[in-house]
Coordinates of C-alpha atoms and ligand atoms in Angstrom, one line a residue:
M1 CA 0.0 0.0 0.0
R2 CA 1.1 3.6 -0.7
I3 CA -0.3 6.3 1.4
I4 CA -0.7 8.5 -1.6
D5 CA -3.0 6.1 -3.4
E6 CA -5.3 6.3 -0.4
V7 CA -5.5 10.1 -0.1
K8 CA -5.0 11.3 -3.7
H9 CA -8.6 12.2 -4.3
A10 CA -9.0 14.1 -1.0
R11 CA -9.2 17.9 -1.0
T12 CA -9.1 18.2 2.8
I13 CA -6.9 16.0 4.9
A14 CA -6.3 15.9 8.7
I15 CA -3.5 14.2 10.5
G16 CA -3.4 13.3 14.2
G17 CA -1.6 11.2 16.8
H18 CA -2.0 10.1 20.4
I19 CA -2.4 12.3 23.5
R20 CA 0.8 13.2 25.3
P21 CA 2.7 12.7 22.0
D22 CA 6.1 11.1 22.1
G23 CA 8.9 11.4 19.5
D24 CA 7.5 8.7 17.3
C25 CA 4.1 10.3 17.3
V26 CA 5.4 13.8 16.6
G27 CA 7.9 12.6 14.1
S28 CA 5.4 10.5 12.1
V29 CA 2.7 13.1 12.2
M30 CA 5.1 15.8 11.0
G31 CA 6.8 13.5 8.5
L32 CA 3.4 12.7 6.9
Y33 CA 2.3 16.4 7.0
L34 CA 5.5 17.6 5.2
Y35 CA 5.3 14.8 2.7
L36 CA 1.6 15.4 1.8
K37 CA 2.1 19.1 1.6
K38 CA 4.8 18.5 -0.9
V39 CA 3.1 15.8 -3.1
M40 CA -0.4 17.3 -2.9
P41 CA 0.2 21.1 -2.9
E42 CA -3.4 21.8 -3.7
A43 CA -4.9 19.9 -0.8
E44 CA -5.8 21.6 2.5
I45 CA -3.9 19.8 5.2
D46 CA -4.2 20.2 8.9
V47 CA -2.4 18.6 11.9
Y48 CA -4.2 18.1 15.2
L49 CA -2.0 17.1 18.2
D50 CA -1.4 18.0 21.8
E51 CA 1.3 20.6 22.0
P52 CA 4.7 18.8 21.5
A53 CA 7.6 19.2 23.9
E54 CA 10.0 22.0 23.3
I55 CA 12.7 19.6 22.0
F56 CA 10.7 19.0 18.8
R57 CA 11.0 22.6 17.8
C58 CA 13.7 21.5 15.4
I59 CA 11.1 19.9 13.1
S60 CA 10.1 22.1 10.2
H61 CA 6.6 23.6 10.4
I62 CA 6.0 22.2 13.8
E63 CA 4.2 25.6 14.6
D64 CA 1.4 24.5 12.1
I65 CA 0.1 22.0 14.7
K66 CA -3.3 22.8 16.0
S67 CA -3.6 22.0 19.7
G68 CA -6.8 22.1 21.9
I69 CA -8.9 23.1 18.9
N70 CA -12.4 21.8 18.4
V71 CA -13.6 22.3 14.8
E72 CA -16.8 21.2 13.2
K73 CA -15.0 20.5 9.9
E74 CA -15.7 17.3 8.0
Y75 CA -12.4 16.2 6.3
D76 CA -12.3 14.0 3.3
V77 CA -9.6 11.9 5.0
F78 CA -8.2 11.7 8.5
V79 CA -4.9 9.8 9.0
A80 CA -4.4 8.6 12.7
L81 CA -0.8 7.7 13.4
D82 CA 0.8 5.7 16.2
T83 CA -2.6 5.4 18.0
T84 CA -6.1 4.0 18.2
D85 CA -9.0 6.4 17.7
D86 CA -9.8 6.5 21.5
R87 CA -6.4 8.1 22.3
L88 CA -6.7 10.9 19.7
G89 CA -7.7 13.4 22.4
D90 CA -9.3 16.6 21.1
A91 CA -9.1 15.2 17.5
E92 CA -11.3 12.2 18.2
P93 CA -14.6 13.8 17.1
I94 CA -12.8 15.2 14.0
Y95 CA -11.6 11.7 13.2
R96 CA -15.1 10.2 13.7
R97 CA -16.6 12.7 11.3
A98 CA -14.0 12.2 8.5
R99 CA -15.3 10.6 5.3
K100 CA -12.4 8.2 5.1
K101 CA -10.4 7.1 8.1
I102 CA -6.8 5.8 7.8
N103 CA -5.0 4.2 10.7
V104 CA -1.3 3.5 10.6
D105 CA 0.3 2.1 13.8
H106 CA 2.7 -0.5 15.3
H107 CA 1.1 -1.1 18.6
I108 CA 0.3 -4.8 19.2
S109 CA -2.8 -3.7 21.2
N110 CA -4.3 -1.9 18.2
H111 CA -6.6 -4.0 16.1
G112 CA -7.1 -1.3 13.5
C113 CA -9.7 1.5 13.7
G114 CA -9.8 2.9 10.1
D115 CA -11.6 2.2 6.8
V116 CA -8.0 1.4 5.9
S117 CA -5.7 0.1 8.7
V118 CA -2.0 -0.6 8.4
I119 CA -1.0 -2.2 11.7
E120 CA 2.5 -3.8 11.8
P121 CA 3.6 -4.7 15.3
D122 CA 7.0 -5.9 14.1
R123 CA 7.9 -2.3 13.2
S124 CA 10.1 -0.4 15.5
S125 CA 8.0 2.7 15.1
T126 CA 5.2 4.2 13.2
A127 CA 7.7 6.5 11.6
E128 CA 9.6 3.5 10.1
L129 CA 6.3 2.0 8.8
L130 CA 5.2 5.3 7.4
Y131 CA 8.5 5.7 5.5
D132 CA 7.7 2.4 3.6
L133 CA 4.3 3.8 2.7
M134 CA 5.9 6.9 1.0
E135 CA 7.5 7.2 -2.4
P136 CA 11.2 7.4 -1.4
E137 CA 12.1 9.8 -4.3
K138 CA 9.6 12.4 -2.9
V139 CA 11.3 12.4 0.5
D140 CA 13.5 15.5 1.3
E141 CA 15.7 16.5 4.1
E142 CA 13.0 18.0 6.3
I143 CA 10.7 14.9 5.9
A144 CA 13.7 12.6 6.5
K145 CA 14.6 14.5 9.7
A146 CA 11.1 14.1 11.2
I147 CA 11.0 10.4 10.4
Y148 CA 14.5 9.9 11.8
I149 CA 13.4 11.5 15.1
G150 CA 10.4 9.1 15.2
I151 CA 12.6 6.1 14.8
V152 CA 15.3 7.2 17.2
H153 CA 12.8 7.9 20.0
D154 CA 10.9 4.6 19.7
T155 CA 14.1 2.5 19.5
G156 CA 16.0 4.3 22.2
V157 CA 18.6 5.3 19.6
F158 CA 18.6 1.9 17.9
R159 CA 19.1 0.1 21.2
Y160 CA 15.8 -1.7 21.9
S161 CA 15.1 -5.1 20.5
N162 CA 12.4 -3.6 18.2
T163 CA 15.3 -2.4 16.0
S164 CA 15.4 -4.6 12.8
P165 CA 17.7 -4.7 9.8
R166 CA 15.0 -2.7 8.0
T167 CA 15.0 0.0 10.7
L168 CA 18.8 0.4 10.2
Q169 CA 18.5 0.4 6.4
I170 CA 15.9 3.1 6.6
A171 CA 18.0 5.1 9.0
A172 CA 20.9 4.8 6.6
E173 CA 18.8 6.1 3.7
L174 CA 17.6 9.0 5.9
I175 CA 20.9 10.3 7.1
K176 CA 22.0 10.5 3.4
Y177 CA 19.9 13.7 3.3
G178 CA 22.7 15.3 5.3
F179 CA 21.0 16.7 8.4
D180 CA 23.0 16.7 11.6
F181 CA 21.7 13.4 13.1
S182 CA 24.2 13.4 16.0
K183 CA 23.0 16.8 17.1
I184 CA 19.3 15.7 16.8
V185 CA 19.9 12.6 18.9
D186 CA 21.7 14.7 21.6
E187 CA 19.2 17.5 21.7
T188 CA 16.0 15.6 21.4
F189 CA 16.8 12.3 23.2
F190 CA 19.7 12.6 25.7
E191 CA 19.8 16.3 26.8
K192 CA 17.8 17.1 29.9
T193 CA 17.2 20.4 31.6
Y194 CA 18.6 20.7 35.1
L195 CA 15.1 20.4 36.6
Q196 CA 14.3 17.3 34.5
M197 CA 17.5 15.7 35.8
Q198 CA 16.6 16.6 39.4
I199 CA 13.2 15.1 39.3
M200 CA 14.7 12.0 37.6
G201 CA 17.2 11.8 40.4
R202 CA 14.4 12.1 43.0
A203 CA 12.4 9.4 41.3
V204 CA 15.4 7.1 41.3
L205 CA 16.2 7.9 44.9
E206 CA 12.7 7.0 46.0
S207 CA 12.4 3.9 43.9
V208 CA 11.6 0.6 45.5
R209 CA 12.4 -2.9 44.3
F210 CA 10.0 -5.8 45.1
M211 CA 9.1 -9.3 44.0
G212 CA 12.6 -10.6 44.8
E213 CA 14.1 -7.4 43.3
R214 CA 12.8 -8.3 39.9
C215 CA 10.5 -5.3 39.7
I216 CA 11.2 -1.7 40.5
V217 CA 8.6 1.1 41.0
S218 CA 8.7 4.8 41.6
M219 CA 6.2 7.7 41.6
V220 CA 6.1 11.4 41.1
S221 CA 3.2 13.3 42.8
R222 CA 1.6 16.5 41.7
R223 CA 3.2 18.2 44.7
M224 CA 6.6 17.1 43.5
M225 CA 5.9 18.3 40.0
E226 CA 5.0 21.7 41.5
F227 CA 8.1 21.8 43.7
Y228 CA 10.4 21.1 40.8
R229 CA 8.3 23.2 38.4
V230 CA 8.0 20.4 35.9
T231 CA 5.1 19.1 33.7
P232 CA 4.4 15.5 32.6
K233 CA 6.5 16.1 29.5
D234 CA 9.6 16.5 31.7
L235 CA 9.1 13.0 33.1
D236 CA 10.0 11.2 29.9
G237 CA 12.8 8.7 30.2
I238 CA 12.5 8.1 34.0
V239 CA 10.9 4.6 33.4
N240 CA 13.6 3.6 31.0
H241 CA 16.2 4.7 33.5
L242 CA 14.6 2.5 36.2
Q243 CA 14.5 -0.4 33.7
S244 CA 18.3 -0.3 33.3
V245 CA 18.9 -1.3 36.9
K246 CA 20.8 -4.7 36.9
G247 CA 18.5 -7.6 37.7
V248 CA 15.3 -5.8 37.0
D249 CA 12.8 -7.5 34.7
C250 CA 10.0 -5.0 34.9
A251 CA 10.0 -1.2 35.8
I252 CA 6.9 0.7 36.7
F253 CA 6.7 4.5 36.9
M254 CA 3.6 6.5 37.8
Y255 CA 2.8 10.2 38.0
E256 CA -0.3 11.7 39.5
T257 CA -2.7 13.1 37.0
G258 CA -5.6 13.8 39.3
T259 CA -7.1 12.8 42.7
L260 CA -6.4 9.1 42.9
E261 CA -5.5 9.0 39.3
Y262 CA -2.1 8.0 37.9
K263 CA -0.5 7.7 34.4
V264 CA 1.4 4.4 34.5
S265 CA 4.4 3.6 32.3
M266 CA 5.9 0.1 32.2
R267 CA 9.1 -1.3 30.7
S268 CA 10.4 -4.8 30.6
N269 CA 13.3 -6.8 29.3
G270 CA 11.0 -9.2 27.5
K271 CA 10.3 -11.6 30.5
V272 CA 7.1 -9.7 31.3
D273 CA 4.7 -8.8 28.6
V274 CA 3.8 -5.3 29.8
A275 CA 1.3 -4.7 27.0
A276 CA -0.8 -7.6 28.4
V277 CA -0.5 -6.1 31.9
A278 CA -1.5 -2.6 30.6
M279 CA -4.4 -4.0 28.6
K280 CA -5.9 -5.5 31.8
F281 CA -6.2 -1.9 33.0
G282 CA -7.6 -0.4 29.8
G283 CA -4.2 0.6 28.3
G284 CA -1.9 -0.9 25.8
G285 CA 1.4 -0.7 24.0
H286 CA 4.2 -3.2 23.2
V287 CA 5.6 -6.2 24.9
R288 CA 8.5 -4.3 26.3
A289 CA 6.9 -0.8 26.7
A290 CA 3.3 -0.1 27.6
G291 CA 1.1 2.3 29.5
C292 CA -2.3 2.9 31.1
T293 CA -4.2 5.2 33.4
M294 CA -5.1 3.8 36.8
N295 CA -7.5 5.0 39.5
G296 CA -6.8 4.3 43.2
T297 CA -4.0 5.0 45.6
Y298 CA -0.4 4.5 44.6
H299 CA -0.1 1.4 46.7
D300 CA -3.3 -0.1 45.5
N301 CA -2.1 0.4 41.9
I302 CA 1.2 -1.3 42.6
N303 CA -0.7 -4.2 44.2
N304 CA -3.0 -4.6 41.2
L305 CA -0.1 -4.5 38.7
S306 CA 1.9 -6.9 40.8
I307 CA -0.8 -9.6 40.7
E308 CA -0.6 -9.5 36.9
I309 CA 3.2 -9.4 36.7
A310 CA 3.6 -12.2 39.3
E311 CA 1.2 -14.4 37.3
Q312 CA 3.4 -14.0 34.3
L313 CA 6.7 -14.6 36.1
K314 CA 5.2 -17.7 37.7
N315 CA 4.4 -19.1 34.3
E316 CA 7.9 -18.3 33.0
Ligands
AMP1 P1 4.4 5.3 27.8 O1 5.3 4.7 28.8 O2 3.2 5.9 28.3 O3 5.2 6.3 27.0 O4 4.0 4.2 26.8 C1 4.8 3.2 26.3 C2 4.1 2.7 25.0 O5 2.8 2.2 25.3 C3 4.0 3.7 23.9 O6 4.2 3.1 22.7 C4 2.6 4.2 24.1 O7 2.1 4.7 22.9 C5 1.9 2.9 24.6 N1 0.8 3.3 25.4 C6 0.8 4.0 26.6 N2 -0.4 4.2 27.1 C7 -1.2 3.5 26.3 C8 -2.7 3.3 26.3 N3 -3.4 3.8 27.3 N4 -3.2 2.6 25.3 C9 -2.4 2.1 24.3 N5 -1.1 2.2 24.3 C10 -0.5 3.0 25.2
MN2 MN1 3.9 6.8 20.6
MN3 MN1 5.3 4.4 18.4

């Protein structure tokens, strides 16, 4: 399938991704936006997404993103990337109204929610999958850069086991466009502000291991976020850091989103299928990286997650 064959008759196109967008989400949404603007100059194309983190300012035309907007418009086509329709946030009603819905994703928990769905769980990232739906000769430096950012973020800079030979081939094709990939990796993936580093330190300091030291958990409360003057976007990477503790099979990180409400992120080395755990609580993701929202006290949530994790480790 080529994405262009699915959208070429459209006069109005909307593109969207999941709430609290990560690098893959921002990279694929912007990559597709820049690509369609180039190959379909007559079409009216809009991007709906929660405001991306500051680090993604290096992506061309990122300022075109419409955040927190509720329009009555009926688009000919809506392309939902890196997500299911129920995580589109403000764009969900716009998606539902669209005449044709296209869903491109790599989450194993997504069973496809479009008139056309391309779901490939073996792909490292939606950005990688999207690249293979484009005509390579139409890609340019700015499109390449957006896609590269998507791949880099979902593979932890080509480190996670979702990295395949195809991922690296695509990355090789992308860096031929000549953008400063090393700077992009440093500035969007590794670099942290002092306050981000401090709250990460605090989360690590207060982490607790359990289940025979095979699991690790930590939490950031709203009060802590206020104290360090950080927002949820500043907490990215904490759960990965916890997962890199020697001997840990499963890392859990939560931050408070409301009264008795937590956003939960989980990472595993493959021994625990965290997507299956997250799905039990209405979330989803991948075997080694998944998330959900949970209601209850911090300790109740740990208990409930532990039951599912222990069940899996028992059957190991
Ligand atoms: P997170 O730790 O929240 O960044 O999520 C890790 C992975 O799981 C990412 O690929 C997310 O897109 C996915 N994910 C997180 N929360 C959910 C959810 N509620 N439903 C489906 N996938 C999710
Ligand atoms: Mn994502
Ligand atoms: Mn992704």
